[in-house]
mmCIF file of C-alpha atoms and ligand atoms in Angstrom:
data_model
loop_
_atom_site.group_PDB
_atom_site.id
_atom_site.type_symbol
_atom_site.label_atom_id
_atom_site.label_comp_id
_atom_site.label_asym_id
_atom_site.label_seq_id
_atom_site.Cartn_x
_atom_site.Cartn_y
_atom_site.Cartn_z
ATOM 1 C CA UNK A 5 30.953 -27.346 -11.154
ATOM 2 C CA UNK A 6 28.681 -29.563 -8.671
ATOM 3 C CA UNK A 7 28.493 -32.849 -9.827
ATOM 4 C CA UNK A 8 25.019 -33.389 -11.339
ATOM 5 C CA UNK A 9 25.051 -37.116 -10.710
ATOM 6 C CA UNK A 10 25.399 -36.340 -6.892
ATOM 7 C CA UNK A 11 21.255 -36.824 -5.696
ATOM 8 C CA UNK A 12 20.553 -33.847 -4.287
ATOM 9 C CA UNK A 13 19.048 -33.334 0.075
ATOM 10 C CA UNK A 14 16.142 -32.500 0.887
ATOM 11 C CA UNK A 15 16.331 -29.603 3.227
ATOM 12 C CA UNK A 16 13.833 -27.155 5.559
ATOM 13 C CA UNK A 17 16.186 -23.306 5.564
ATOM 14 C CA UNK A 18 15.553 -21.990 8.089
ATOM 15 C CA UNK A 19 15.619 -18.590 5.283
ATOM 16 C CA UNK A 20 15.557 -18.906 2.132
ATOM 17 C CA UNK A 21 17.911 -16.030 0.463
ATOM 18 C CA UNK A 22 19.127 -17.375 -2.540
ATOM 19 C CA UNK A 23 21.187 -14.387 -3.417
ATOM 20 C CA UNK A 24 19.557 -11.468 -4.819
ATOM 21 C CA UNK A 25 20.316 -7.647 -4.888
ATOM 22 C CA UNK A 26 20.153 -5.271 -1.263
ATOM 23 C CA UNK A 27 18.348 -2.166 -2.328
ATOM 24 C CA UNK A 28 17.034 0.948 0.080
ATOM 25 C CA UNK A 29 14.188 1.598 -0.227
ATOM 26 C CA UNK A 30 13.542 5.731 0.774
ATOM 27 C CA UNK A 31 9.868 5.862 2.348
ATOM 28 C CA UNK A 32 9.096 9.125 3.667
ATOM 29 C CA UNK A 33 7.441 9.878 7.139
ATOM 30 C CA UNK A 34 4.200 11.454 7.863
ATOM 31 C CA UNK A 35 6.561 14.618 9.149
ATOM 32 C CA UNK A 36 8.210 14.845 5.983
ATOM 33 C CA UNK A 37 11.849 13.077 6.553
ATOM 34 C CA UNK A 38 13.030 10.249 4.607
ATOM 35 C CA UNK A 39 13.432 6.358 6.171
ATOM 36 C CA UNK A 40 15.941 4.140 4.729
ATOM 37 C CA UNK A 41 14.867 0.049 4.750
ATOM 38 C CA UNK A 42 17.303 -2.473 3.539
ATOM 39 C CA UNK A 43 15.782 -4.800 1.478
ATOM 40 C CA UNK A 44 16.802 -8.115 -0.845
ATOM 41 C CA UNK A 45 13.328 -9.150 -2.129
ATOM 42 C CA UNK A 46 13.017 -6.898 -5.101
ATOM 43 C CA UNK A 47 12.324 -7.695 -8.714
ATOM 44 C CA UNK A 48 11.907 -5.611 -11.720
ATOM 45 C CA UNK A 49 10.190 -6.638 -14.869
ATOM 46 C CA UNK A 50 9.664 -3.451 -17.449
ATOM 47 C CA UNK A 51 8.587 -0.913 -15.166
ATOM 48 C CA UNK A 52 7.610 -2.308 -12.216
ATOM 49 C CA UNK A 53 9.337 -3.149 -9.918
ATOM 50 C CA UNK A 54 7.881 -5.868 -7.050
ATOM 51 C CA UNK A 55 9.139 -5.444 -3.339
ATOM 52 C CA UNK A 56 8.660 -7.855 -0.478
ATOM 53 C CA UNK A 57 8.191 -5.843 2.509
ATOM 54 C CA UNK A 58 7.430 -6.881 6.113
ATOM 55 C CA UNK A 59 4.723 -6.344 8.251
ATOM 56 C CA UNK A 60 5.120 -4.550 11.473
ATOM 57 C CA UNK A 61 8.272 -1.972 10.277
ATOM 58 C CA UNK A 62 8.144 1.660 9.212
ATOM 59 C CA UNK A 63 8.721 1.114 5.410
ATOM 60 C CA UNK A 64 5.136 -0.548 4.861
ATOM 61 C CA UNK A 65 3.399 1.603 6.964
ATOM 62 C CA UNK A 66 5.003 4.634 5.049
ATOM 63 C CA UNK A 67 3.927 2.991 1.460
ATOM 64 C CA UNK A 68 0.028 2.095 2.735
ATOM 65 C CA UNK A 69 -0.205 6.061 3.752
ATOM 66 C CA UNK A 70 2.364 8.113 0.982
ATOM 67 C CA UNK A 71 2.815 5.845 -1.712
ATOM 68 C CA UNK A 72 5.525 7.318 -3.390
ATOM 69 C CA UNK A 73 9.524 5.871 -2.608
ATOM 70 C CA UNK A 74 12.837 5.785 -4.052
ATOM 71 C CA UNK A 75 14.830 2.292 -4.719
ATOM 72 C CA UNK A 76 18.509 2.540 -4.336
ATOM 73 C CA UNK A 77 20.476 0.347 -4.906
ATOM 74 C CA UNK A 78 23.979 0.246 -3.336
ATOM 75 C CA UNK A 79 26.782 -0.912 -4.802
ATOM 76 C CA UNK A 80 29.197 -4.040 -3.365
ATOM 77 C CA UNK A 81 31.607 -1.377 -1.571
ATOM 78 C CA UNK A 82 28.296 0.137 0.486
ATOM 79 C CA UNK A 83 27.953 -3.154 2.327
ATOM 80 C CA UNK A 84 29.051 -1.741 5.700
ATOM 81 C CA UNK A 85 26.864 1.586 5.362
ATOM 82 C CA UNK A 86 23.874 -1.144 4.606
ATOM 83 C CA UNK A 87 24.796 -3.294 7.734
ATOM 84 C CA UNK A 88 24.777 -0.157 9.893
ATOM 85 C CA UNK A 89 20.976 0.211 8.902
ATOM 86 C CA UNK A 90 20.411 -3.815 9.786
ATOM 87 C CA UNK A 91 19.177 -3.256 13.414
ATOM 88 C CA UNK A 92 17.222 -0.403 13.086
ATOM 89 C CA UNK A 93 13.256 0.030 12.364
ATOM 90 C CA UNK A 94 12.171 3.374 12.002
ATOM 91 C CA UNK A 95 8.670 2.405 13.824
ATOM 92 C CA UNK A 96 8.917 4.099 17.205
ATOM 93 C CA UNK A 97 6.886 1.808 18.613
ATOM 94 C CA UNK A 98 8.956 -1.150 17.869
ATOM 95 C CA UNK A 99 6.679 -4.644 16.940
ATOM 96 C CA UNK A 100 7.263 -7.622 19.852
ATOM 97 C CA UNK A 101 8.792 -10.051 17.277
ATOM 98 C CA UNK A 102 10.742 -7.125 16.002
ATOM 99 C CA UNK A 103 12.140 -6.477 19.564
ATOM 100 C CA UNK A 104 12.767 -10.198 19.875
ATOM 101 C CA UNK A 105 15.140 -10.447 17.158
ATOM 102 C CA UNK A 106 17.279 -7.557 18.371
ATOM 103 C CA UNK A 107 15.478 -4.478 16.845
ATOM 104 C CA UNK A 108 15.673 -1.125 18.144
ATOM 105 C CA UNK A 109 14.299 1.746 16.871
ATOM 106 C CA UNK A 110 16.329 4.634 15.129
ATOM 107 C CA UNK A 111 15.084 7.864 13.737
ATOM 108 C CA UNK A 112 17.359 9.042 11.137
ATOM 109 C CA UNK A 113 18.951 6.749 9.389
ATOM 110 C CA UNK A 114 20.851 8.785 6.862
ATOM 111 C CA UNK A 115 23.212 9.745 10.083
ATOM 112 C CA UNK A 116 23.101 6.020 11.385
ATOM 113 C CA UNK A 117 24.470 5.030 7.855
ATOM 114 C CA UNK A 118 26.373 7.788 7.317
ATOM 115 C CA UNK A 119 25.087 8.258 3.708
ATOM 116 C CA UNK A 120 24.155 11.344 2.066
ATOM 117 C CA UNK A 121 20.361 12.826 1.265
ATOM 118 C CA UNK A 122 19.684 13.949 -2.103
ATOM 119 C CA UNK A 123 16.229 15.878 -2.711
ATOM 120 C CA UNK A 124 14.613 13.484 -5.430
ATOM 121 C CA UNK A 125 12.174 15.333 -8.518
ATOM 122 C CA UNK A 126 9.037 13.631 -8.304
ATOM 123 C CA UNK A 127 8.736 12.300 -5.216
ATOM 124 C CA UNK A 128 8.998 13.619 -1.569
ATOM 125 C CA UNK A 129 11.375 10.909 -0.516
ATOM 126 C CA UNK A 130 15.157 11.545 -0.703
ATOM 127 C CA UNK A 131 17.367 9.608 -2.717
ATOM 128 C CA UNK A 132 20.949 8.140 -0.994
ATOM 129 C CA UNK A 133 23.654 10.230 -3.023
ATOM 130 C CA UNK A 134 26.461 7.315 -2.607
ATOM 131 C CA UNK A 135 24.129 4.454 -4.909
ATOM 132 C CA UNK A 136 24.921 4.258 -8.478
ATOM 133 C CA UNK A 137 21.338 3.845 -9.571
ATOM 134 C CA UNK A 138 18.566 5.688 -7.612
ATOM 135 C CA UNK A 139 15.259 4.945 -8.757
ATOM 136 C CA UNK A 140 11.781 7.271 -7.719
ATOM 137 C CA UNK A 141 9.005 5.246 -7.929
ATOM 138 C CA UNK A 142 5.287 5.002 -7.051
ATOM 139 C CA UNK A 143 3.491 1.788 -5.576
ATOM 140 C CA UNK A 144 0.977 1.086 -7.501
ATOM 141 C CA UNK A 145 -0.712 -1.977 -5.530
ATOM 142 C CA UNK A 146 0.213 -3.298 -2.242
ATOM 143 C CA UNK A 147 -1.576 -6.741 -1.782
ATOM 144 C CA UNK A 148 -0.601 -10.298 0.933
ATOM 145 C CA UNK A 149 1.132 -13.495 0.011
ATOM 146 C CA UNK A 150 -1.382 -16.449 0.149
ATOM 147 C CA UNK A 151 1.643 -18.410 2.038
ATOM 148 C CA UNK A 152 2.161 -15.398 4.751
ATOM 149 C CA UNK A 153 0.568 -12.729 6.423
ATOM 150 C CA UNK A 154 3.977 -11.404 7.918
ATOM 151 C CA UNK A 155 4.857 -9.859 4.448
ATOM 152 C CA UNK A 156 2.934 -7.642 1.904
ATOM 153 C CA UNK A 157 4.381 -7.653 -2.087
ATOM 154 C CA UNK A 158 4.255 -4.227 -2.921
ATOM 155 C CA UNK A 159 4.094 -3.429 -7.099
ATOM 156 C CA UNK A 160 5.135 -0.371 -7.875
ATOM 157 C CA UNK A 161 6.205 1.379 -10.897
ATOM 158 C CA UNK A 162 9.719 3.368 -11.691
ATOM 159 C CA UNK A 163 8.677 6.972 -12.478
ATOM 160 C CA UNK A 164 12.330 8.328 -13.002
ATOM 161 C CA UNK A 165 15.704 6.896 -13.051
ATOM 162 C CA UNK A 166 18.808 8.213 -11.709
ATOM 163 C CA UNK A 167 22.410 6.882 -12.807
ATOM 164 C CA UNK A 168 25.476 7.766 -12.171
ATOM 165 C CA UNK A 169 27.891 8.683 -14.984
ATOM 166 C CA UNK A 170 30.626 6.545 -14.080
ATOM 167 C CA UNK A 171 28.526 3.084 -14.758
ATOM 168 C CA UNK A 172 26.568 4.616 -18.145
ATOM 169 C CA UNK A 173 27.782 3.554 -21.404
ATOM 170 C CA UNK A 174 24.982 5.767 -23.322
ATOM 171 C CA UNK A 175 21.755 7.965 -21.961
ATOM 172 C CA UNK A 176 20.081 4.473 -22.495
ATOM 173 C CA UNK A 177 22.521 1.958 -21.310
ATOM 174 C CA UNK A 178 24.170 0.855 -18.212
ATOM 175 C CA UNK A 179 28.040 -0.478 -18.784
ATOM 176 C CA UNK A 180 27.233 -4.050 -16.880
ATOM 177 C CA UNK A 181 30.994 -4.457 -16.764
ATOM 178 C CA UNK A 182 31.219 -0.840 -14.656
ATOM 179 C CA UNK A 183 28.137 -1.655 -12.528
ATOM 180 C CA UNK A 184 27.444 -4.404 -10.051
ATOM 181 C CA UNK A 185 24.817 -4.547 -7.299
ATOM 182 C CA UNK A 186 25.725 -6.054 -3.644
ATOM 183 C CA UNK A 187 24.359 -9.085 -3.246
ATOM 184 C CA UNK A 188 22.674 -10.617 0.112
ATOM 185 C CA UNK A 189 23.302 -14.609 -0.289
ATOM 186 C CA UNK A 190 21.933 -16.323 2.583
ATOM 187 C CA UNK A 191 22.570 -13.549 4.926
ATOM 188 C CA UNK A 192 25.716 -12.867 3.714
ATOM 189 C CA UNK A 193 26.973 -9.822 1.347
ATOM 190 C CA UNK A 194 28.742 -10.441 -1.755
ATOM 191 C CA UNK A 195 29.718 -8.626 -5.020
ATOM 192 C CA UNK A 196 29.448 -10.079 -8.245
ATOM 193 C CA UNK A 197 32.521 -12.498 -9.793
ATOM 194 C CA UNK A 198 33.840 -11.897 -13.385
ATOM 195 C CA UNK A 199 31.404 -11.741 -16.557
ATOM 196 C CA UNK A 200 30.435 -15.028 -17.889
ATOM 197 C CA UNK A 201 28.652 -13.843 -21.135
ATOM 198 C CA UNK A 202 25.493 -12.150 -22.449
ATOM 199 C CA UNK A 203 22.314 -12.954 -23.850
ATOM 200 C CA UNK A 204 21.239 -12.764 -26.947
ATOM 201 C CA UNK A 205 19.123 -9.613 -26.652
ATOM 202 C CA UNK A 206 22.005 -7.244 -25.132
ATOM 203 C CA UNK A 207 22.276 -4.129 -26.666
ATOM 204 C CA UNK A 208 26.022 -3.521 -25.483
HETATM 205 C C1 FMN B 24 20.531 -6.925 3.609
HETATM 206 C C2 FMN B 24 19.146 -6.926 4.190
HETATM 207 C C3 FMN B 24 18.084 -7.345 3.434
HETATM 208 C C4 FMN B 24 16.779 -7.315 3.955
HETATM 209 N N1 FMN B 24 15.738 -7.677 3.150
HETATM 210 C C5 FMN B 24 14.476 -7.484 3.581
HETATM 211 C C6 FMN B 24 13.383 -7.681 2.703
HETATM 212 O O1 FMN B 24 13.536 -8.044 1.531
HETATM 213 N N2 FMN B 24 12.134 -7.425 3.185
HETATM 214 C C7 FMN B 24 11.923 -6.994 4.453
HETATM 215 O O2 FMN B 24 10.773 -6.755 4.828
HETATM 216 N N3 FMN B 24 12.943 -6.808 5.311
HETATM 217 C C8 FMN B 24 14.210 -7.020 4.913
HETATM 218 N N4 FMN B 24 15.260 -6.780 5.743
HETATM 219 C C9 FMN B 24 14.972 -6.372 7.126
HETATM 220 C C10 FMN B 24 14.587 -4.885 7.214
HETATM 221 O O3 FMN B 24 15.642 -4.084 6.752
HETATM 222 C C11 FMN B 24 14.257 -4.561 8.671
HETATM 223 O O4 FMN B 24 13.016 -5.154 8.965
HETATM 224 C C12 FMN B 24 14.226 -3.090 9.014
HETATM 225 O O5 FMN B 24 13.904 -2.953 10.371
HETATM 226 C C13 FMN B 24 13.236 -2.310 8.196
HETATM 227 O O6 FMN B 24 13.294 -0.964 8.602
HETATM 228 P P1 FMN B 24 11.959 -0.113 8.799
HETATM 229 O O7 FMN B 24 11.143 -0.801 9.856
HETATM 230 O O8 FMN B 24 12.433 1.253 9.228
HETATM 231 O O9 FMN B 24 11.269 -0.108 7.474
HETATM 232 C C14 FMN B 24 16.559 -6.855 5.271
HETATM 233 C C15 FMN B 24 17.645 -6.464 6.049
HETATM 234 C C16 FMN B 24 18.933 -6.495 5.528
HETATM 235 C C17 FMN B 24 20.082 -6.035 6.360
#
């Protein structure tokens, strides 16, 4: 425990990734193959579930022209197959600032990763066999930040939700003490430490 008496700093990050969950995000190509995008800004509330996706890669320019996708999201042990997307776009024509920061371009990604394509129900893009929970969704709204016009916040809404049997307790529950997602903290991946306790409104 930080000592609470200790006045915090003031400080300017240079990012500011305070440790959320790495999905990939399966956006399908206008020939009809699937690109995997690692991504950490996700939330989910209900249904939806809100992306933040940059400008200038393939993923947005997949989701502004075929709106459907599927969110998986790895578990702590697929860190390395998620770090062997990192320097990839799928945009052939790879974006100046994209170049910059060490960007190349890279067709199929399910060989780069070395994960496994799965045909998905309801939507064209293929879901990663190896993730624990594989989510098709639709995007239902794609609009820009008013602090940024680098990214887009993309809303869009699970349609059908895929779980692996090890991590299910029920057809309605997830065991949270057989899943956990990887976690990007400050551009570093963790998994999650020991359970600390539930909320009130857990069913399990
Ligand atoms: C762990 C991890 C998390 C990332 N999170 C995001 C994110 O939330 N949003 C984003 O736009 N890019 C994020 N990136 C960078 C994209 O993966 C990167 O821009 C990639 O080139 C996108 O591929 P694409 O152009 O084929 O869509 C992340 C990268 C890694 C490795």
């Amino acid at each position: 425990m930080f000592n609470p008496l200790k006045p915090s700093q003031e400080i300017n990050p240079s990012i500011l990734y305070y440790g959320t969950p790495v999905i990939l995000l399966s956006s399908w190509n206008e020939d009809g193959t699937t690109n995997l995008s690692p991504l950490s800004s996700s939330w989910a509330l209900g249904r939806s579930i809100v992306l933040g996706i940059g400008q200038g890669g393939q993923a947005l320019a997949n989701l502004q022209e075929r709106p459907d996708c599927v969110i998986n999201v790895p578990g702590p042990d697929l860190w390395p197959a998620v770090e062997r997307l990192a320097p990839f776009t799928g945009k052939e024509e790879v974006p100046a600032a994209k170049a910059a920061a060490g960007f190349t371009y890279k067709k199929d990604k399910f060989e780069t990763s070395n994960l496994t394509p799965v045909p998905s129900i309801s939507v064209q893009a293929a879901r990663i066999a190896e993730c624990p929970l594989q989510i098709e969704a639709c995007v239902r709204k794609i609009t820009n930040p008013s602090s940024s016009d680098s990214f887009a916040i993309v809303e869009t809404e699970a349609i059908r939700i895929h779980a692996h049997p090890d991590i299910l307790l029920n057809e309605r529950h997830v065991d949270p003490a057989k899943w956990s997602p990887l976690i990007y903290n400050f551009r570093h991946y963790f998994g999650l430490g020991e359970e600390l306790g539930k909320t009130f409104r857990s069913e399990t």
